[in-house]
Each structure stands twice: as structure tokens, then as C-alpha cells.
PDB file of C-alpha atoms and ligand atoms in Angstrom:
ATOM      1  CA  MET Z   1       2.884 -11.761 -11.698  1.00 92.00           C
ATOM      2  CA  THR Z   2       3.255  -8.307 -10.288  1.00 98.00           C
ATOM      3  CA  ALA Z   3       1.379  -6.723  -7.438  1.00 98.00           C
ATOM      4  CA  LEU Z   4       1.118  -2.926  -7.041  1.00 98.00           C
ATOM      5  CA  VAL Z   5       0.844  -1.532  -3.535  1.00 98.00           C
ATOM      6  CA  VAL Z   6      -0.126   2.123  -3.287  1.00 98.00           C
ATOM      7  CA  GLY Z   7       0.646   3.456   0.207  1.00 98.00           C
ATOM      8  CA  ALA Z   8       3.359   0.784   0.672  1.00 98.00           C
ATOM      9  CA  SER Z   9       5.806   2.536   2.990  1.00 97.00           C
ATOM     10  CA  THR Z  10       4.179   2.175   6.422  1.00 96.00           C
ATOM     11  CA  GLY Z  11       1.430   0.484   8.355  1.00 97.00           C
ATOM     12  CA  LEU Z  12      -0.802  -1.970   6.457  1.00 98.00           C
ATOM     13  CA  GLY Z  13       0.796  -1.216   3.071  1.00 98.00           C
ATOM     14  CA  ARG Z  14       4.237  -2.122   4.351  1.00 98.00           C
ATOM     15  CA  ALA Z  15       2.895  -5.344   5.897  1.00 98.00           C
ATOM     16  CA  LEU Z  16       1.158  -6.180   2.596  1.00 98.00           C
ATOM     17  CA  ALA Z  17       4.349  -5.602   0.610  1.00 98.00           C
ATOM     18  CA  ASP Z  18       6.177  -7.942   3.001  1.00 98.00           C
ATOM     19  CA  GLU Z  19       3.620 -10.665   2.714  1.00 98.00           C
ATOM     20  CA  LEU Z  20       3.315 -10.399  -1.080  1.00 98.00           C
ATOM     21  CA  ALA Z  21       7.161 -10.566  -1.466  1.00 98.00           C
ATOM     22  CA  ARG Z  22       7.265 -13.541   0.895  1.00 98.00           C
ATOM     23  CA  ARG Z  23       4.816 -15.307  -1.398  1.00 98.00           C
ATOM     24  CA  GLY Z  24       6.931 -14.598  -4.479  1.00 97.00           C
ATOM     25  CA  HIS Z  25       5.119 -11.611  -6.063  1.00 98.00           C
ATOM     26  CA  ASP Z  26       7.191  -9.082  -7.989  1.00 98.00           C
ATOM     27  CA  LEU Z  27       6.221  -5.605  -6.697  1.00 98.00           C
ATOM     28  CA  LEU Z  28       5.779  -1.960  -7.579  1.00 98.00           C
ATOM     29  CA  LEU Z  29       5.666   0.086  -4.349  1.00 98.00           C
ATOM     30  CA  VAL Z  30       4.218   3.624  -4.325  1.00 98.00           C
ATOM     31  CA  ALA Z  31       4.296   6.216  -1.474  1.00 98.00           C
ATOM     32  CA  SER Z  32       5.511   9.714  -1.035  1.00 97.00           C
ATOM     33  CA  ASP Z  33       9.000   9.296   0.473  1.00 94.00           C
ATOM     34  CA  ARG Z  34      11.632   8.196  -2.058  1.00 95.00           C
ATOM     35  CA  ARG Z  35      14.331   7.252   0.447  1.00 95.00           C
ATOM     36  CA  ASP Z  36      12.114   5.086   2.623  1.00 93.00           C
ATOM     37  CA  LEU Z  37      10.708   3.313  -0.427  1.00 97.00           C
ATOM     38  CA  GLU Z  38      14.085   2.614  -1.998  1.00 97.00           C
ATOM     39  CA  ALA Z  39      15.429   1.119   1.245  1.00 97.00           C
ATOM     40  CA  GLN Z  40      12.231  -0.987   1.573  1.00 98.00           C
ATOM     41  CA  ALA Z  41      12.506  -2.191  -2.068  1.00 98.00           C
ATOM     42  CA  ALA Z  42      16.182  -3.168  -1.653  1.00 98.00           C
ATOM     43  CA  ASP Z  43      15.381  -5.031   1.575  1.00 98.00           C
ATOM     44  CA  LEU Z  44      12.502  -7.060   0.081  1.00 98.00           C
ATOM     45  CA  ASN Z  45      14.561  -7.873  -3.017  1.00 98.00           C
ATOM     46  CA  LEU Z  46      17.439  -9.091  -0.830  1.00 98.00           C
ATOM     47  CA  ARG Z  47      15.285 -11.163   1.564  1.00 98.00           C
ATOM     48  CA  HIS Z  48      12.830 -12.714  -0.960  1.00 98.00           C
ATOM     49  CA  GLY Z  49      14.625 -12.552  -4.324  1.00 98.00           C
ATOM     50  CA  VAL Z  50      11.628 -10.846  -6.074  1.00 98.00           C
ATOM     51  CA  ALA Z  51      11.874  -7.861  -8.400  1.00 97.00           C
ATOM     52  CA  VAL Z  52      10.813  -4.720  -6.503  1.00 98.00           C
ATOM     53  CA  ARG Z  53      10.480  -1.253  -7.973  1.00 98.00           C
ATOM     54  CA  ALA Z  54       9.799   1.874  -6.028  1.00 98.00           C
ATOM     55  CA  LEU Z  55       7.917   5.011  -7.277  1.00 98.00           C
ATOM     56  CA  ALA Z  56       7.772   8.109  -5.087  1.00 98.00           C
ATOM     57  CA  LEU Z  57       4.641  10.193  -5.759  1.00 98.00           C
ATOM     58  CA  ASP Z  58       2.905  12.851  -3.653  1.00 97.00           C
ATOM     59  CA  LEU Z  59      -0.653  11.695  -4.259  1.00 98.00           C
ATOM     60  CA  GLY Z  60      -1.973  14.805  -2.501  1.00 97.00           C
ATOM     61  CA  GLY Z  61      -1.155  16.836  -5.560  1.00 93.00           C
ATOM     62  CA  GLU Z  62      -0.669  14.493  -8.479  1.00 94.00           C
ATOM     63  CA  LEU Z  63      -3.222  15.102 -11.270  1.00 94.00           C
ATOM     64  CA  ASP Z  64      -2.538  11.923 -13.230  1.00 96.00           C
ATOM     65  CA  PRO Z  65      -0.996   9.333 -10.920  1.00 97.00           C
ATOM     66  CA  GLY Z  66      -2.135   6.496 -13.165  1.00 96.00           C
ATOM     67  CA  ALA Z  67       0.067   7.579 -16.067  1.00 96.00           C
ATOM     68  CA  ARG Z  68       3.204   7.705 -13.823  1.00 96.00           C
ATOM     69  CA  ILE Z  69       2.375   4.315 -12.329  1.00 98.00           C
ATOM     70  CA  ALA Z  70       1.637   2.711 -15.738  1.00 97.00           C
ATOM     71  CA  ALA Z  71       5.056   3.886 -16.983  1.00 97.00           C
ATOM     72  CA  ALA Z  72       6.787   2.388 -13.923  1.00 97.00           C
ATOM     73  CA  LEU Z  73       5.057  -0.995 -14.560  1.00 97.00           C
ATOM     74  CA  ASP Z  74       6.586  -1.314 -18.018  1.00 94.00           C
ATOM     75  CA  GLY Z  75       9.048  -4.209 -18.227  1.00 94.00           C
ATOM     76  CA  LEU Z  76       7.644  -5.954 -15.137  1.00 96.00           C
ATOM     77  CA  PRO Z  77       5.594  -9.217 -15.436  1.00 96.00           C
ATOM     78  CA  PRO Z  78       1.816  -8.664 -15.960  1.00 97.00           C
ATOM     79  CA  LEU Z  79      -0.028  -6.772 -13.208  1.00 98.00           C
ATOM     80  CA  THR Z  80      -2.394  -9.152 -11.465  1.00 98.00           C
ATOM     81  CA  ALA Z  81      -3.168  -7.327  -8.243  1.00 98.00           C
ATOM     82  CA  LEU Z  82      -3.744  -3.694  -7.429  1.00 98.00           C
ATOM     83  CA  LEU Z  83      -3.873  -3.003  -3.650  1.00 99.00           C
ATOM     84  CA  LEU Z  84      -4.707   0.494  -2.425  1.00 98.00           C
ATOM     85  CA  PRO Z  85      -4.003   0.742   1.346  1.00 98.00           C
ATOM     86  CA  ILE Z  86      -3.368   4.470   0.987  1.00 98.00           C
ATOM     87  CA  GLY Z  87      -4.967   6.787   3.536  1.00 97.00           C
ATOM     88  CA  CYS Z  88      -4.536  10.063   5.302  1.00 96.00           C
ATOM     89  CA  SER Z  89      -6.592  11.548   8.145  1.00 95.00           C
ATOM     90  CA  ARG Z  90      -6.195  14.750  10.181  1.00 94.00           C
ATOM     91  CA  ALA Z  91      -7.165  15.578  13.780  1.00 91.00           C
ATOM     92  CA  ASP Z  92      -8.788  18.876  12.573  1.00 94.00           C
ATOM     93  CA  ASP Z  93     -11.049  17.106  10.001  1.00 95.00           C
ATOM     94  CA  ASP Z  94     -14.140  18.374  11.866  1.00 93.00           C
ATOM     95  CA  LEU Z  95     -16.126  20.689   9.591  1.00 89.00           C
ATOM     96  CA  SER Z  96     -13.623  23.531  10.120  1.00 91.00           C
ATOM     97  CA  LEU Z  97     -11.030  22.569   7.460  1.00 94.00           C
ATOM     98  CA  GLU Z  98      -9.987  25.099   4.856  1.00 95.00           C
ATOM     99  CA  ALA Z  99     -10.655  24.319   1.166  1.00 96.00           C
ATOM    100  CA  ALA Z 100      -7.012  23.465   0.210  1.00 96.00           C
ATOM    101  CA  ARG Z 101      -6.770  20.879   3.037  1.00 97.00           C
ATOM    102  CA  ILE Z 102     -10.166  19.349   2.001  1.00 97.00           C
ATOM    103  CA  GLY Z 103      -8.840  19.039  -1.514  1.00 97.00           C
ATOM    104  CA  GLN Z 104      -5.634  17.337  -0.321  1.00 97.00           C
ATOM    105  CA  LEU Z 105      -7.540  14.819   1.799  1.00 98.00           C
ATOM    106  CA  LEU Z 106      -9.867  14.011  -1.080  1.00 98.00           C
ATOM    107  CA  ALA Z 107      -6.871  13.695  -3.472  1.00 98.00           C
ATOM    108  CA  ILE Z 108      -5.182  11.106  -1.245  1.00 98.00           C
ATOM    109  CA  ASN Z 109      -8.183   9.146  -0.055  1.00 98.00           C
ATOM    110  CA  LEU Z 110     -10.408   9.284  -3.165  1.00 98.00           C
ATOM    111  CA  HIS Z 111      -8.915  10.840  -6.273  1.00 98.00           C
ATOM    112  CA  ALA Z 112      -5.782   8.637  -6.186  1.00 98.00           C
ATOM    113  CA  PRO Z 113      -7.620   5.333  -5.838  1.00 98.00           C
ATOM    114  CA  LEU Z 114     -10.145   6.274  -8.578  1.00 98.00           C
ATOM    115  CA  ALA Z 115      -7.526   7.588 -11.002  1.00 98.00           C
ATOM    116  CA  ILE Z 116      -5.191   4.690 -10.470  1.00 98.00           C
ATOM    117  CA  VAL Z 117      -7.896   2.089 -10.892  1.00 98.00           C
ATOM    118  CA  HIS Z 118      -9.162   3.781 -14.088  1.00 98.00           C
ATOM    119  CA  ALA Z 119      -5.676   3.971 -15.592  1.00 98.00           C
ATOM    120  CA  LEU Z 120      -4.820   0.326 -14.855  1.00 98.00           C
ATOM    121  CA  LEU Z 121      -8.175  -1.314 -15.694  1.00 98.00           C
ATOM    122  CA  PRO Z 122      -7.160  -2.557 -19.216  1.00 97.00           C
ATOM    123  CA  ARG Z 123      -4.036  -4.305 -17.771  1.00 97.00           C
ATOM    124  CA  LEU Z 124      -5.941  -5.800 -14.838  1.00 98.00           C
ATOM    125  CA  ARG Z 125      -8.761  -7.049 -17.052  1.00 97.00           C
ATOM    126  CA  GLU Z 126      -6.270  -8.620 -19.459  1.00 97.00           C
ATOM    127  CA  ALA Z 127      -4.698 -10.534 -16.566  1.00 97.00           C
ATOM    128  CA  HIS Z 128      -8.043 -11.405 -14.928  1.00 97.00           C
ATOM    129  CA  GLY Z 129      -6.676  -9.501 -11.947  1.00 98.00           C
ATOM    130  CA  VAL Z 130      -7.951  -8.153  -8.635  1.00 98.00           C
ATOM    131  CA  VAL Z 131      -8.485  -4.644  -7.218  1.00 98.00           C
ATOM    132  CA  VAL Z 132      -8.337  -4.412  -3.448  1.00 99.00           C
ATOM    133  CA  LEU Z 133      -9.847  -1.273  -1.813  1.00 99.00           C
ATOM    134  CA  PHE Z 134      -9.568  -0.361   1.882  1.00 98.00           C
ATOM    135  CA  GLY Z 135     -12.450   1.466   3.558  1.00 98.00           C
ATOM    136  CA  SER Z 136     -12.947   2.283   7.179  1.00 97.00           C
ATOM    137  CA  ILE Z 137     -15.300   1.697  10.115  1.00 95.00           C
ATOM    138  CA  ALA Z 138     -15.081   5.522  10.447  1.00 93.00           C
ATOM    139  CA  ALA Z 139     -17.324   5.792   7.400  1.00 96.00           C
ATOM    140  CA  VAL Z 140     -20.161   3.656   8.631  1.00 96.00           C
ATOM    141  CA  ARG Z 141     -22.247   6.681   9.745  1.00 96.00           C
ATOM    142  CA  GLY Z 142     -21.538  10.401   9.322  1.00 94.00           C
ATOM    143  CA  ARG Z 143     -20.398  12.213  12.422  1.00 91.00           C
ATOM    144  CA  GLY Z 144     -18.713  15.494  13.455  1.00 92.00           C
ATOM    145  CA  ARG Z 145     -15.121  14.164  13.173  1.00 92.00           C
ATOM    146  CA  ASN Z 146     -13.220  12.653  10.242  1.00 94.00           C
ATOM    147  CA  VAL Z 147     -15.725  14.393   7.999  1.00 97.00           C
ATOM    148  CA  VAL Z 148     -13.747  14.563   4.737  1.00 97.00           C
ATOM    149  CA  TYR Z 149     -11.892  11.219   5.369  1.00 97.00           C
ATOM    150  CA  ALA Z 150     -15.153   9.418   5.964  1.00 97.00           C
ATOM    151  CA  ALA Z 151     -16.815  10.965   2.956  1.00 98.00           C
ATOM    152  CA  ALA Z 152     -13.915   9.739   0.793  1.00 98.00           C
ATOM    153  CA  LYS Z 153     -14.054   6.274   2.334  1.00 98.00           C
ATOM    154  CA  ARG Z 154     -17.838   6.083   1.797  1.00 98.00           C
ATOM    155  CA  ALA Z 155     -17.266   6.950  -1.856  1.00 98.00           C
ATOM    156  CA  LEU Z 156     -14.922   3.949  -2.151  1.00 98.00           C
ATOM    157  CA  VAL Z 157     -17.920   1.717  -1.419  1.00 98.00           C
ATOM    158  CA  SER Z 158     -19.562   3.267  -4.479  1.00 98.00           C
ATOM    159  CA  LEU Z 159     -16.441   2.585  -6.506  1.00 98.00           C
ATOM    160  CA  TYR Z 160     -16.450  -1.016  -5.366  1.00 98.00           C
ATOM    161  CA  GLU Z 161     -20.059  -1.343  -6.479  1.00 98.00           C
ATOM    162  CA  SER Z 162     -19.420   0.380  -9.842  1.00 98.00           C
ATOM    163  CA  LEU Z 163     -16.552  -1.926 -10.603  1.00 98.00           C
ATOM    164  CA  ARG Z 164     -18.520  -5.033  -9.683  1.00 98.00           C
ATOM    165  CA  GLN Z 165     -21.586  -3.829 -11.637  1.00 98.00           C
ATOM    166  CA  ARG Z 166     -19.400  -3.345 -14.744  1.00 97.00           C
ATOM    167  CA  HIS Z 167     -17.181  -6.432 -14.633  1.00 97.00           C
ATOM    168  CA  ARG Z 168     -17.930 -10.091 -14.202  1.00 95.00           C
ATOM    169  CA  ASP Z 169     -15.841 -12.002 -11.706  1.00 94.00           C
ATOM    170  CA  ASN Z 170     -14.016 -13.800 -14.479  1.00 95.00           C
ATOM    171  CA  GLU Z 171     -12.894 -10.425 -15.987  1.00 96.00           C
ATOM    172  CA  LEU Z 172     -11.961  -8.522 -12.879  1.00 98.00           C
ATOM    173  CA  ARG Z 173     -12.376  -9.270  -9.173  1.00 98.00           C
ATOM    174  CA  VAL Z 174     -12.956  -6.461  -6.711  1.00 98.00           C
ATOM    175  CA  GLN Z 175     -12.422  -6.821  -2.951  1.00 98.00           C
ATOM    176  CA  LEU Z 176     -13.272  -4.165  -0.347  1.00 98.00           C
ATOM    177  CA  TYR Z 177     -12.019  -4.436   3.230  1.00 98.00           C
ATOM    178  CA  GLN Z 178     -13.812  -2.229   5.733  1.00 98.00           C
ATOM    179  CA  LEU Z 179     -11.137  -1.952   8.422  1.00 98.00           C
ATOM    180  CA  GLY Z 180     -11.441  -1.412  12.165  1.00 96.00           C
ATOM    181  CA  PHE Z 181      -8.594   0.054  14.228  1.00 95.00           C
ATOM    182  CA  LEU Z 182      -5.062  -0.945  13.261  1.00 96.00           C
ATOM    183  CA  ALA Z 183      -1.822  -0.247  15.161  1.00 94.00           C
ATOM    184  CA  THR Z 184      -0.293   2.120  12.587  1.00 92.00           C
ATOM    185  CA  ASN Z 185       0.664   5.796  12.127  1.00 88.00           C
ATOM    186  CA  LEU Z 186      -2.951   6.591  11.407  1.00 84.00           C
ATOM    187  CA  THR Z 187      -4.042   5.757  14.979  1.00 85.00           C
ATOM    188  CA  TRP Z 188      -0.737   6.613  16.782  1.00 82.00           C
ATOM    189  CA  GLY Z 189      -1.412   8.475  20.032  1.00 80.00           C
ATOM    190  CA  MET Z 190      -5.205   8.104  19.764  1.00 80.00           C
ATOM    191  CA  ARG Z 191      -7.357   6.826  22.654  1.00 79.00           C
ATOM    192  CA  LEU Z 192      -9.159   3.919  20.998  1.00 82.00           C
ATOM    193  CA  PRO Z 193     -12.214   2.031  22.353  1.00 78.00           C
ATOM    194  CA  ALA Z 194     -10.579  -1.332  21.636  1.00 79.00           C
ATOM    195  CA  ALA Z 195      -7.042  -2.695  21.146  1.00 87.00           C
ATOM    196  CA  PRO Z 196      -5.941  -2.137  17.524  1.00 93.00           C
ATOM    197  CA  ALA Z 197      -5.173  -5.059  15.292  1.00 96.00           C
ATOM    198  CA  HIS Z 198      -1.647  -5.767  14.044  1.00 97.00           C
ATOM    199  CA  PRO Z 199      -1.177  -4.879  10.399  1.00 98.00           C
ATOM    200  CA  ALA Z 200       0.781  -8.079   9.670  1.00 98.00           C
ATOM    201  CA  ALA Z 201      -2.217 -10.198  10.712  1.00 98.00           C
ATOM    202  CA  ILE Z 202      -4.550  -8.213   8.443  1.00 98.00           C
ATOM    203  CA  ALA Z 203      -2.021  -8.402   5.579  1.00 98.00           C
ATOM    204  CA  ARG Z 204      -1.857 -12.247   5.875  1.00 98.00           C
ATOM    205  CA  THR Z 205      -5.615 -12.449   5.581  1.00 98.00           C
ATOM    206  CA  VAL Z 206      -5.832 -10.057   2.638  1.00 98.00           C
ATOM    207  CA  VAL Z 207      -3.048 -11.713   0.657  1.00 98.00           C
ATOM    208  CA  ALA Z 208      -4.362 -15.243   1.323  1.00 98.00           C
ATOM    209  CA  ARG Z 209      -7.727 -14.125  -0.183  1.00 98.00           C
ATOM    210  CA  LEU Z 210      -6.292 -12.442  -3.290  1.00 98.00           C
ATOM    211  CA  HIS Z 211      -7.134 -15.396  -5.591  1.00 97.00           C
ATOM    212  CA  ARG Z 212     -10.778 -15.459  -4.290  1.00 97.00           C
ATOM    213  CA  GLY Z 213     -13.806 -13.777  -5.773  1.00 97.00           C
ATOM    214  CA  SER Z 214     -15.217 -10.287  -5.324  1.00 98.00           C
ATOM    215  CA  ALA Z 215     -16.448  -9.488  -1.815  1.00 98.00           C
ATOM    216  CA  CYS Z 216     -16.789  -6.834   0.819  1.00 98.00           C
ATOM    217  CA  ARG Z 217     -15.628  -7.878   4.327  1.00 98.00           C
ATOM    218  CA  TYR Z 218     -14.992  -6.301   7.683  1.00 98.00           C
ATOM    219  CA  LEU Z 219     -11.556  -6.897   9.228  1.00 98.00           C
ATOM    220  CA  PRO Z 220     -11.156  -7.695  12.095  1.00 96.00           C
ATOM    221  CA  ARG Z 221     -14.419  -9.560  11.695  1.00 96.00           C
ATOM    222  CA  LYS Z 222     -15.975  -8.224  14.942  1.00 96.00           C
ATOM    223  CA  PHE Z 223     -16.338  -4.822  13.247  1.00 96.00           C
ATOM    224  CA  ALA Z 224     -19.111  -6.236  11.085  1.00 97.00           C
ATOM    225  CA  LEU Z 225     -21.234  -6.476  14.247  1.00 97.00           C
ATOM    226  CA  ILE Z 226     -20.142  -3.094  15.502  1.00 95.00           C
ATOM    227  CA  ALA Z 227     -21.053  -1.495  12.193  1.00 96.00           C
ATOM    228  CA  LEU Z 228     -24.475  -3.166  12.267  1.00 97.00           C
ATOM    229  CA  ILE Z 229     -25.140  -1.813  15.733  1.00 96.00           C
ATOM    230  CA  VAL Z 230     -23.954   1.707  14.885  1.00 95.00           C
ATOM    231  CA  ARG Z 231     -26.180   1.812  11.791  1.00 96.00           C
ATOM    232  CA  ALA Z 232     -29.223   0.464  13.782  1.00 97.00           C
ATOM    233  CA  LEU Z 233     -29.020   3.109  16.502  1.00 97.00           C
ATOM    234  CA  PRO Z 234     -32.007   5.423  16.325  1.00 97.00           C
ATOM    235  CA  TRP Z 235     -30.986   8.874  15.082  1.00 94.00           C
ATOM    236  CA  PRO Z 236     -31.837  10.789  18.376  1.00 94.00           C
ATOM    237  CA  LEU Z 237     -29.655   8.320  20.304  1.00 94.00           C
ATOM    238  CA  TYR Z 238     -26.837   8.347  17.718  1.00 94.00           C
ATOM    239  CA  ARG Z 239     -26.752  12.187  17.762  1.00 91.00           C
ATOM    240  CA  ARG Z 240     -26.087  12.185  21.461  1.00 90.00           C
ATOM    241  CA  LEU Z 241     -23.003   9.960  21.170  1.00 85.00           C
ATOM    242  CA  ARG Z 242     -19.635  11.639  21.280  1.00 70.00           C
ATOM    243  CA  ALA Z 243     -18.436   9.519  18.337  1.00 64.00           C
TER     244      ALA Z 243
HETATM  245  N1  NAP J   1      -5.045   2.486  10.902  1.00 74.27           N
HETATM  246  C1  NAP J   1      -6.404   2.366  11.130  1.00 74.27           C
HETATM  247  O1  NAP J   1      -6.861   2.244  12.284  1.00 74.27           O
HETATM  248  C2  NAP J   1      -7.278   2.291   9.926  1.00 74.27           C
HETATM  249  C3  NAP J   1      -8.676   2.123  10.195  1.00 74.27           C
HETATM  250  C4  NAP J   1      -9.583   2.053   9.138  1.00 74.27           C
HETATM  251  C5  NAP J   1      -9.080   2.150   7.843  1.00 74.27           C
HETATM  252  N2  NAP J   1      -7.715   2.292   7.611  1.00 74.27           N
HETATM  253  C6  NAP J   1      -7.301   2.373   6.236  1.00 74.27           C
HETATM  254  O2  NAP J   1      -6.391   1.346   5.981  1.00 74.27           O
HETATM  255  C7  NAP J   1      -5.412   1.743   5.024  1.00 74.27           C
HETATM  256  C8  NAP J   1      -3.986   1.635   5.611  1.00 74.27           C
HETATM  257  O3  NAP J   1      -3.920   2.549   6.710  1.00 74.27           O
HETATM  258  P1  NAP J   1      -2.599   2.623   7.642  1.00 74.27           P
HETATM  259  O4  NAP J   1      -3.071   2.736   9.029  1.00 74.27           O
HETATM  260  O5  NAP J   1      -1.658   1.511   7.306  1.00 74.27           O
HETATM  261  O6  NAP J   1      -1.990   4.018   7.189  1.00 74.27           O
HETATM  262  P2  NAP J   1      -0.540   4.645   7.360  1.00 74.27           P
HETATM  263  O7  NAP J   1       0.324   3.774   8.250  1.00 74.27           O
HETATM  264  O8  NAP J   1      -0.720   6.078   7.703  1.00 74.27           O
HETATM  265  O9  NAP J   1       0.023   4.523   5.842  1.00 74.27           O
HETATM  266  C9  NAP J   1      -0.521   5.251   4.843  1.00 74.27           C
HETATM  267  C10 NAP J   1       0.260   5.066   3.556  1.00 74.27           C
HETATM  268  O10 NAP J   1      -0.279   5.976   2.593  1.00 74.27           O
HETATM  269  C11 NAP J   1       0.788   6.727   2.070  1.00 74.27           C
HETATM  270  N3  NAP J   1       0.423   8.105   1.807  1.00 74.27           N
HETATM  271  C12 NAP J   1      -0.208   8.993   2.653  1.00 74.27           C
HETATM  272  N4  NAP J   1      -0.244  10.193   2.108  1.00 74.27           N
HETATM  273  C13 NAP J   1       0.377  10.076   0.856  1.00 74.27           C
HETATM  274  C14 NAP J   1       0.624  10.932  -0.180  1.00 74.27           C
HETATM  275  N5  NAP J   1       0.292  12.264  -0.131  1.00 74.27           N
HETATM  276  N6  NAP J   1       1.233  10.479  -1.312  1.00 74.27           N
HETATM  277  C15 NAP J   1       1.638   9.207  -1.396  1.00 74.27           C
HETATM  278  N7  NAP J   1       1.445   8.314  -0.443  1.00 74.27           N
HETATM  279  C16 NAP J   1       0.815   8.732   0.687  1.00 74.27           C
HETATM  280  C17 NAP J   1       1.915   6.695   3.171  1.00 74.27           C
HETATM  281  O11 NAP J   1       3.162   6.925   2.566  1.00 74.27           O
HETATM  282  P3  NAP J   1       4.092   8.186   2.927  1.00 74.27           P
HETATM  283  O12 NAP J   1       4.243   8.130   4.439  1.00 74.27           O
HETATM  284  O13 NAP J   1       5.325   8.035   2.146  1.00 74.27           O
HETATM  285  O14 NAP J   1       3.311   9.427   2.486  1.00 74.27           O
HETATM  286  C18 NAP J   1       1.734   5.307   3.711  1.00 74.27           C
HETATM  287  O15 NAP J   1       2.494   4.409   2.878  1.00 74.27           O
HETATM  288  C19 NAP J   1      -5.773   3.153   4.629  1.00 74.27           C
HETATM  289  O16 NAP J   1      -6.608   3.161   3.523  1.00 74.27           O
HETATM  290  C20 NAP J   1      -6.573   3.656   5.843  1.00 74.27           C
HETATM  291  O17 NAP J   1      -7.440   4.701   5.503  1.00 74.27           O
HETATM  292  C21 NAP J   1      -6.831   2.379   8.604  1.00 74.27           C
END
């Protein structure tokens, strides 16, 4: 069985690749930096004895990433898990971004997951596999920062629902994790309201649940309550928050 990790080179993706290799999954790793990925693939192969392929793709500008990924899967054991911990945010994503930057953020955070899921659906259905999407607490309610990033993450919730509406659990399982703050590049240098979770701990939970059914969950779990409170705030009060 092969697992595909898109956004595998750092943060949560790297931790997921580690945990999957430790549990004996063959892997295809995708990210933008070829040298990083090749070193990571060689290291996982050496430590865990699994087959690991690396595919470098700039998903900010790749029109048909699914075709390149499908070609890279040829010859590996059947694809049973597609994990999409890819993400990119910008400090200036605040309603002042120019069009080209908006397009790039949407390409990485939304077009890539959609296009890759679409391209690999036949293989995943054949293997009764699982698609794992990663959303964000940043998308719970619209605000003046992370505007494009949050719009893309909110759209992933729609993708999650579409996939579940179309496929029964015995054909394809779909799991969506709405993540709180993690200690990764994405939050590096930010002043956060709470201590960030360690990606390795999140990866252990996600991989342990891969064989389970479709579900949407908050991780760490306390963010389910935080999301509930943020959604319940009356609009006049919410508007006044410097969120
Ligand atoms: N960190 C948080 O606090 C947090 C909170 C909520 C949700 N999330 C979500 O959780 C997931 C994992 O986040 P993370 O913090 O682990 O992020 P991260 O450390 O920044 O890693 C992001 C991954 O995406 C890849 N990537 C980014 N741009 C790419 C591009 N143009 N082409 C190909 N690959 C690209 C990166 O590879 P390269 O470096 O090679 O480009 C890297 O492997 C993401 O979906 C993120 O949105 C994170």
C-alpha cells in the first residue's frame, strides 16, 4: 500500500511522512524543493526500509499536477491514502494583495488539492482508500487577515462534503482535520494566543485514524470549542475583535 503526501517536506507533512514510513507504508512525497525531498526520501528508505519516491512540483503554477503525480505513482503498490497537508499563507493577505499573488495562494491552497483529488479518484476508489484534507481554524469566520488563505480553506470544507455526498464510506473515505496552531514554518515568528501543537503529535493521531471512516474533526480537540465560541459571537461584537 502506498500513501501520497502532498506538502511533505516540512511541518506536518514531514511528520506525516515519518509516521507513515514508520508504520510500513510505501510513499510518494510531493513538495517544491527537489533537493530537500530527495534527501528526505533517502533517509526514510534507509531508516524504515520502505519504498519512497520524491516528486518536486511548484504547485503555485502547475496547471495539471494530478497528471504528473499519477505518472510518478506508476510501478508503486496501489494508492490507499492521499494526504494533503499542503498550505501557504502570507503576512500581506489582508485585502490588499495583487491579483497574481491571489492566484498563487489559491493555486497552492485550493486548486492543487482539488486537481489532485480529481485525478486520483479512480485509483483511490479501486483501493477503497482515504482522502485526508487539512483545513484551518483561520477559516471558521471571515476576518480582515488571511483573506485568500481562509477562503481557500473554507472551500476545502465544501470539497469534503462533495466527496462524501458522492461516495459511500465503503467506496472512498474522506477525513477533514480542522487544525489549530502548529509549531511549523507557517506560524514561525507569529505571536500566537496559545502554545502551538507539535506536528509529530498531530501526525500520530492522523495516521492512527487512517483506517477509520469519514469524519471532520478539530485537532487539537480544544479548537472545536474555540470554533464554536467564535461562530456564536454576535456580529457587532465579532467585528470589534482584532482577530
Ligand atoms: N501551522 C499551523 O499553525 C496551521 C494551522 C492551521 C492549518 N494548517 C494547515 O496544516 C497543513 C500543514 O501546515 P504546516 O504548518 O505543516 O505548513 P508548512 O510547514 O509551511 O509546510 C507546507 C508544505 O507545503 C509545501 N508547499 C508550499 N508551497 C508549495 C508549492 N508552491 N509547491 C509545492 N509544495 C508547496 C511545502 O513544501 P516546500 O517548502 O518545498 O514548498 C511544505 O512541504 C496546511 O494545510 C496548513 O494550511 C497549519
